[in-house]
Short mmCIF file of C-alpha atoms in Angstrom, two decimals:
data_model
loop_
_atom_site.label_atom_id
_atom_site.label_comp_id
_atom_site.label_asym_id
_atom_site.label_seq_id
_atom_site.Cartn_x
_atom_site.Cartn_y
_atom_site.Cartn_z
CA ARG A 1 -0.06 0.18 0.03
CA LYS A 2 2.48 2.27 0.86
CA ARG A 3 4.35 1.65 -2.61
CA GLN A 4 7.66 0.07 -0.96
CA PRO A 5 9.04 -2.91 -2.74
CA MET A 6 8.97 -6.21 -1.42
CA PRO A 7 11.82 -7.89 -0.11
CA PRO A 8 12.70 -10.95 -1.51
CA ILE A 9 11.12 -14.29 -0.32
CA HIS A 10 14.02 -16.09 1.48
CA THR A 11 13.66 -12.86 3.89
CA TYR A 12 11.08 -14.55 5.22
CA GLN A 13 12.14 -17.89 5.56
CA GLY A 14 13.30 -17.54 9.53
CA ARG A 15 9.64 -16.23 10.37
CA VAL A 16 8.27 -19.29 8.84
CA GLU A 17 11.03 -21.62 10.44
CA ALA A 18 9.80 -19.80 14.03
CA MET A 19 6.18 -20.12 13.03
CA LEU A 20 6.45 -23.90 12.09
CA GLN A 21 8.35 -24.69 15.26
CA GLN A 22 10.74 -28.05 15.17
CA GLU A 23 9.12 -29.37 18.41
CA ARG A 24 5.47 -29.67 17.22
CA TYR A 25 7.05 -31.61 14.44
CA GLU A 26 9.02 -33.59 17.12
CA ALA A 27 6.21 -34.31 19.24
CA ALA A 28 3.84 -35.23 16.63
CA GLU A 29 2.94 -38.82 15.50
CA GLY A 30 3.49 -39.64 12.19
CA LEU A 31 5.42 -36.35 11.14
CA THR A 32 9.23 -35.68 11.07
CA LEU A 33 11.65 -32.76 10.54
CA ASP A 34 11.78 -33.91 6.34
CA ASP A 35 7.79 -33.00 6.96
CA ARG A 36 8.66 -29.43 8.66
CA ALA A 37 11.32 -28.76 5.57
CA MET A 38 8.80 -29.36 3.57
CA ASP A 39 6.16 -27.37 5.03
CA ILE A 40 8.62 -24.25 4.99
CA GLU A 41 9.17 -25.09 1.55
CA ASN A 42 5.66 -24.87 0.82
CA VAL A 43 5.17 -21.70 2.68
CA LEU A 44 7.72 -19.91 0.85
CA ARG A 45 6.64 -21.21 -2.64
CA TRP A 46 2.81 -20.41 -2.13
CA ALA A 47 4.35 -16.76 -0.87
CA GLU A 48 6.20 -16.30 -4.25
CA SER A 49 3.15 -17.60 -6.33
CA ALA A 50 1.11 -14.76 -4.78
CA ARG A 51 3.40 -12.13 -4.68
CA ALA A 52 3.99 -12.91 -8.68
CA TYR A 53 0.12 -12.64 -9.08
CA ILE A 54 -0.34 -9.12 -7.61
CA ALA A 55 3.17 -7.32 -8.77
CA ASP A 56 1.21 -5.13 -11.44
CA PRO A 57 2.98 -2.10 -11.32
CA GLY A 58 -0.36 -0.22 -12.56
CA ALA A 59 -2.44 -1.64 -9.77
CA THR A 60 -3.36 0.37 -6.37
CA MET A 61 -3.61 -1.88 -2.97
CA ILE A 62 -7.08 -0.93 -1.53
CA ARG A 63 -7.57 -2.62 1.45
CA ILE A 64 -5.42 -5.73 2.91
CA GLU A 65 -7.31 -8.14 5.21
CA LYS A 66 -9.69 -5.20 6.49
CA TYR A 67 -12.96 -6.15 8.08
CA TYR A 68 -15.96 -4.83 6.59
CA PRO A 69 -19.40 -5.28 7.84
CA ARG A 70 -22.84 -3.77 6.11
CA HIS A 71 -26.16 -2.93 7.61
CA PHE A 72 -29.22 -2.27 5.58
CA ASP A 73 -32.88 -3.28 5.78
CA ALA A 74 -33.09 -6.28 3.07
CA ASP A 75 -36.86 -6.36 3.17
CA ALA A 76 -40.01 -6.91 5.12
CA GLU A 77 -39.44 -10.74 5.53
CA LEU A 78 -35.84 -10.30 6.51
CA GLY A 79 -35.89 -7.05 8.40
CA PRO A 80 -32.57 -5.49 9.51
CA VAL A 81 -29.59 -7.51 8.04
CA ARG A 82 -26.09 -7.08 9.09
CA LEU A 83 -23.44 -8.81 6.68
CA GLY A 84 -19.63 -8.68 6.28
CA ALA A 85 -16.40 -9.65 4.92
CA LYS A 86 -12.84 -9.45 5.46
CA ALA A 87 -11.38 -9.71 2.12
CA ASP A 88 -7.39 -10.59 1.88
CA LEU A 89 -6.70 -8.22 -0.47
CA VAL A 90 -8.30 -5.50 -2.46
CA MET A 91 -7.15 -4.00 -5.54
CA LYS A 92 -7.72 -1.82 -8.24
CA ARG A 93 -7.14 -2.96 -11.82
CA ARG A 94 -7.32 -2.03 -15.01
CA ASP A 95 -7.15 -3.97 -18.70
CA GLU A 96 -8.38 -3.86 -22.21
CA ARG A 97 -12.33 -3.15 -20.85
CA GLY A 98 -11.02 -0.42 -18.25
CA PRO A 99 -11.09 -0.03 -14.32
CA TYR A 100 -12.06 -2.66 -12.07
CA ILE A 101 -11.98 -3.77 -8.61
CA GLU A 102 -10.31 -7.36 -7.73
CA ILE A 103 -10.74 -9.04 -4.42
CA VAL A 104 -8.64 -11.84 -3.77
CA ASP A 105 -9.24 -15.00 -1.31
CA TYR A 106 -6.23 -16.81 -0.59
CA LYS A 107 -6.53 -20.57 -0.32
CA THR A 108 -3.71 -22.64 0.74
CA GLY A 109 -5.01 -26.29 0.64
CA GLN A 110 -5.29 -29.11 -1.92
CA TRP A 111 -8.75 -28.95 -1.56
CA ARG A 112 -10.02 -27.00 -4.25
CA ARG A 113 -13.76 -25.76 -3.75
CA PRO A 114 -15.21 -22.20 -3.56
CA VAL A 115 -16.58 -20.66 -0.38
CA ASP A 116 -20.51 -20.72 -1.85
CA PHE A 117 -21.28 -17.14 -0.74
CA ALA A 118 -17.71 -15.11 -0.28
CA PRO A 119 -17.71 -13.79 -3.59
CA ALA A 120 -21.20 -12.46 -3.25
CA LEU A 121 -20.64 -11.42 0.61
CA SER A 122 -17.56 -9.50 -0.17
CA ARG A 123 -19.23 -7.48 -3.11
CA ILE A 124 -22.08 -6.48 -0.94
CA SER A 125 -19.83 -5.50 2.03
CA HIS A 126 -17.49 -3.33 -0.17
CA ARG A 127 -20.01 -1.85 -1.91
CA SER A 128 -19.62 1.74 -0.91
CA GLN A 129 -15.76 1.49 -1.14
CA ILE A 130 -16.26 0.18 -4.86
CA HIS A 131 -18.39 2.71 -5.63
CA ALA A 132 -15.68 5.54 -4.44
CA LEU A 133 -13.29 4.21 -6.61
CA LEU A 134 -15.11 3.40 -9.75
CA PRO A 135 -17.55 6.61 -9.39
CA GLY A 136 -20.55 7.29 -11.95
CA ARG A 137 -21.21 3.70 -12.62
CA ARG A 138 -24.55 2.11 -11.52
CA PHE A 139 -22.89 -1.24 -11.30
CA PRO A 140 -18.95 -1.53 -10.87
CA ARG A 141 -17.20 -4.28 -12.56
CA VAL A 142 -16.02 -6.39 -9.95
CA ARG A 143 -13.76 -9.58 -10.21
CA PHE A 144 -13.52 -11.80 -7.53
CA THR A 145 -10.37 -14.26 -7.65
CA TYR A 146 -9.63 -17.34 -5.79
CA LEU A 147 -5.69 -18.35 -5.64
CA TRP A 148 -5.22 -21.89 -5.31
CA LEU A 149 -1.88 -21.72 -4.21
CA ALA A 150 -1.01 -24.94 -3.03
CA ARG A 151 -2.51 -26.07 -6.82
CA GLU A 152 -0.80 -23.38 -8.70
CA GLU A 153 -4.38 -22.23 -9.77
CA THR A 154 -6.40 -19.27 -10.38
CA THR A 155 -10.31 -18.78 -10.31
CA HIS A 156 -12.01 -15.66 -11.68
CA ILE A 157 -15.67 -14.52 -11.17
CA GLU A 158 -16.36 -11.91 -12.76
CA PHE A 159 -19.31 -9.89 -11.04
CA ASP A 160 -21.97 -8.71 -13.39
CA HIS A 161 -25.36 -7.63 -12.93
CA ASP A 162 -26.98 -11.14 -13.36
CA VAL A 163 -23.98 -13.18 -11.39
CA MET A 164 -24.83 -10.72 -8.53
CA LEU A 165 -28.64 -11.28 -8.88
CA SER A 166 -28.57 -14.97 -8.78
CA GLN A 167 -26.07 -14.92 -5.74
CA TRP A 168 -28.05 -12.65 -3.99
CA ARG A 169 -31.35 -14.80 -4.31
CA GLU A 170 -29.78 -17.51 -3.22
CA LEU A 171 -28.03 -15.90 0.08
CA ARG A 172 -31.48 -14.56 0.68
CA GLN A 173 -33.08 -17.95 1.07
CA VAL A 174 -30.40 -18.56 3.31
CA LEU A 175 -31.06 -16.01 5.34
CA GLN A 176 -34.29 -16.16 5.24
CA ARG A 177 -34.59 -20.07 6.82
CA MET A 178 -31.56 -18.75 9.75
CA VAL A 179 -33.82 -15.60 10.63
CA THR A 180 -37.09 -17.15 10.99
CA GLU A 181 -35.84 -20.61 11.46
CA GLU A 182 -38.25 -22.28 9.34
CA GLU A 183 -35.64 -24.96 8.57
CA TRP A 184 -32.79 -25.77 11.54
CA PRO A 185 -32.33 -29.13 11.08
CA MET A 186 -30.55 -31.35 14.29
CA ARG A 187 -26.81 -31.99 13.62
CA PRO A 188 -25.97 -33.92 16.83
CA HIS A 189 -22.30 -33.74 17.45
CA PRO A 190 -20.37 -34.16 20.88
CA HIS A 191 -17.90 -31.21 20.42
CA THR A 192 -20.73 -28.43 18.59
CA CYS A 193 -23.88 -29.65 20.91
CA ARG A 194 -21.94 -28.15 24.28
CA HIS A 195 -22.05 -24.84 22.57
CA CYS A 196 -25.32 -24.86 21.17
CA PRO A 197 -28.14 -22.81 23.11
CA TYR A 198 -30.47 -25.12 22.94
CA LEU A 199 -28.49 -27.80 24.69
CA ASN A 200 -30.94 -29.21 27.55
CA VAL A 201 -33.74 -26.55 26.23
CA ALA A 202 -34.80 -28.23 22.96
CA CYS A 203 -32.77 -31.25 22.25
CA PHE A 204 -31.41 -33.73 24.61
CA PRO A 205 -32.98 -32.76 27.79
CA GLN A 206 -31.54 -36.23 29.43
CA VAL A 207 -28.15 -34.69 29.36
CA GLY A 208 -26.85 -34.23 32.65
CA ALA A 209 -26.39 -30.82 34.55
CA SER A 210 -22.48 -30.51 33.04
CA GLY A 211 -24.06 -29.88 29.61
CA ASP A 212 -21.66 -32.39 27.96
CA PRO A 213 -23.72 -34.54 25.55
CA ALA A 214 -20.41 -36.74 25.35
CA GLY A 215 -21.86 -38.70 28.44
CA VAL A 216 -25.12 -39.26 26.02
CA ASP A 217 -25.30 -42.57 24.18
CA ALA A 218 -23.79 -42.81 21.03
CA SER A 219 -27.28 -43.60 19.01
CA GLU A 220 -29.27 -40.38 20.57
CA LEU A 221 -26.36 -38.20 19.21
CA ARG A 222 -27.03 -39.77 15.71
CA PRO A 223 -28.48 -37.13 12.85
#
């Protein structure tokens, strides 16, 4: 953001080594110091890949890991709604079609599956910033990008009006079910149940005062 040159990737190695402590690998079953060396190498490789993607001298860094909530009255059925998103990176770029906003989400795992509503939530919550950066446009051009660092792949989602409208319809249905609790299926689980406000109120009233469903017969915790 301050237009300073990024240091060489190898300068981060000491920080990565400090985060991936040797003692954790020695104490963990099934892991070796060779696994640690490979993990360190992977993190540095991911950093290099991510930096190469954003190394655009014409781009402007707008936001870095900043949470933005947005409050609005969706409609009579939902009432006031508060949505928010924290993008890894928001950039202003330009191509042959003109300027646009790119919202980047880094993914480090091998599992290549987009988060269903992350693009729509990012577009909704950053609305005021997007319109300020691209004034005079009724529907500013926005691109949501997944960087699959472990797979060295990239997925782009162009947010035109039709795409946004389609995602909002799906998201609105989910919000409506959550707000009205018309559909709230039980998903019993020994860990998550103990944090649920309905435990011992609507579900599993036979659980002891400890509020720990772990003591319940396994058959009673089955979905």
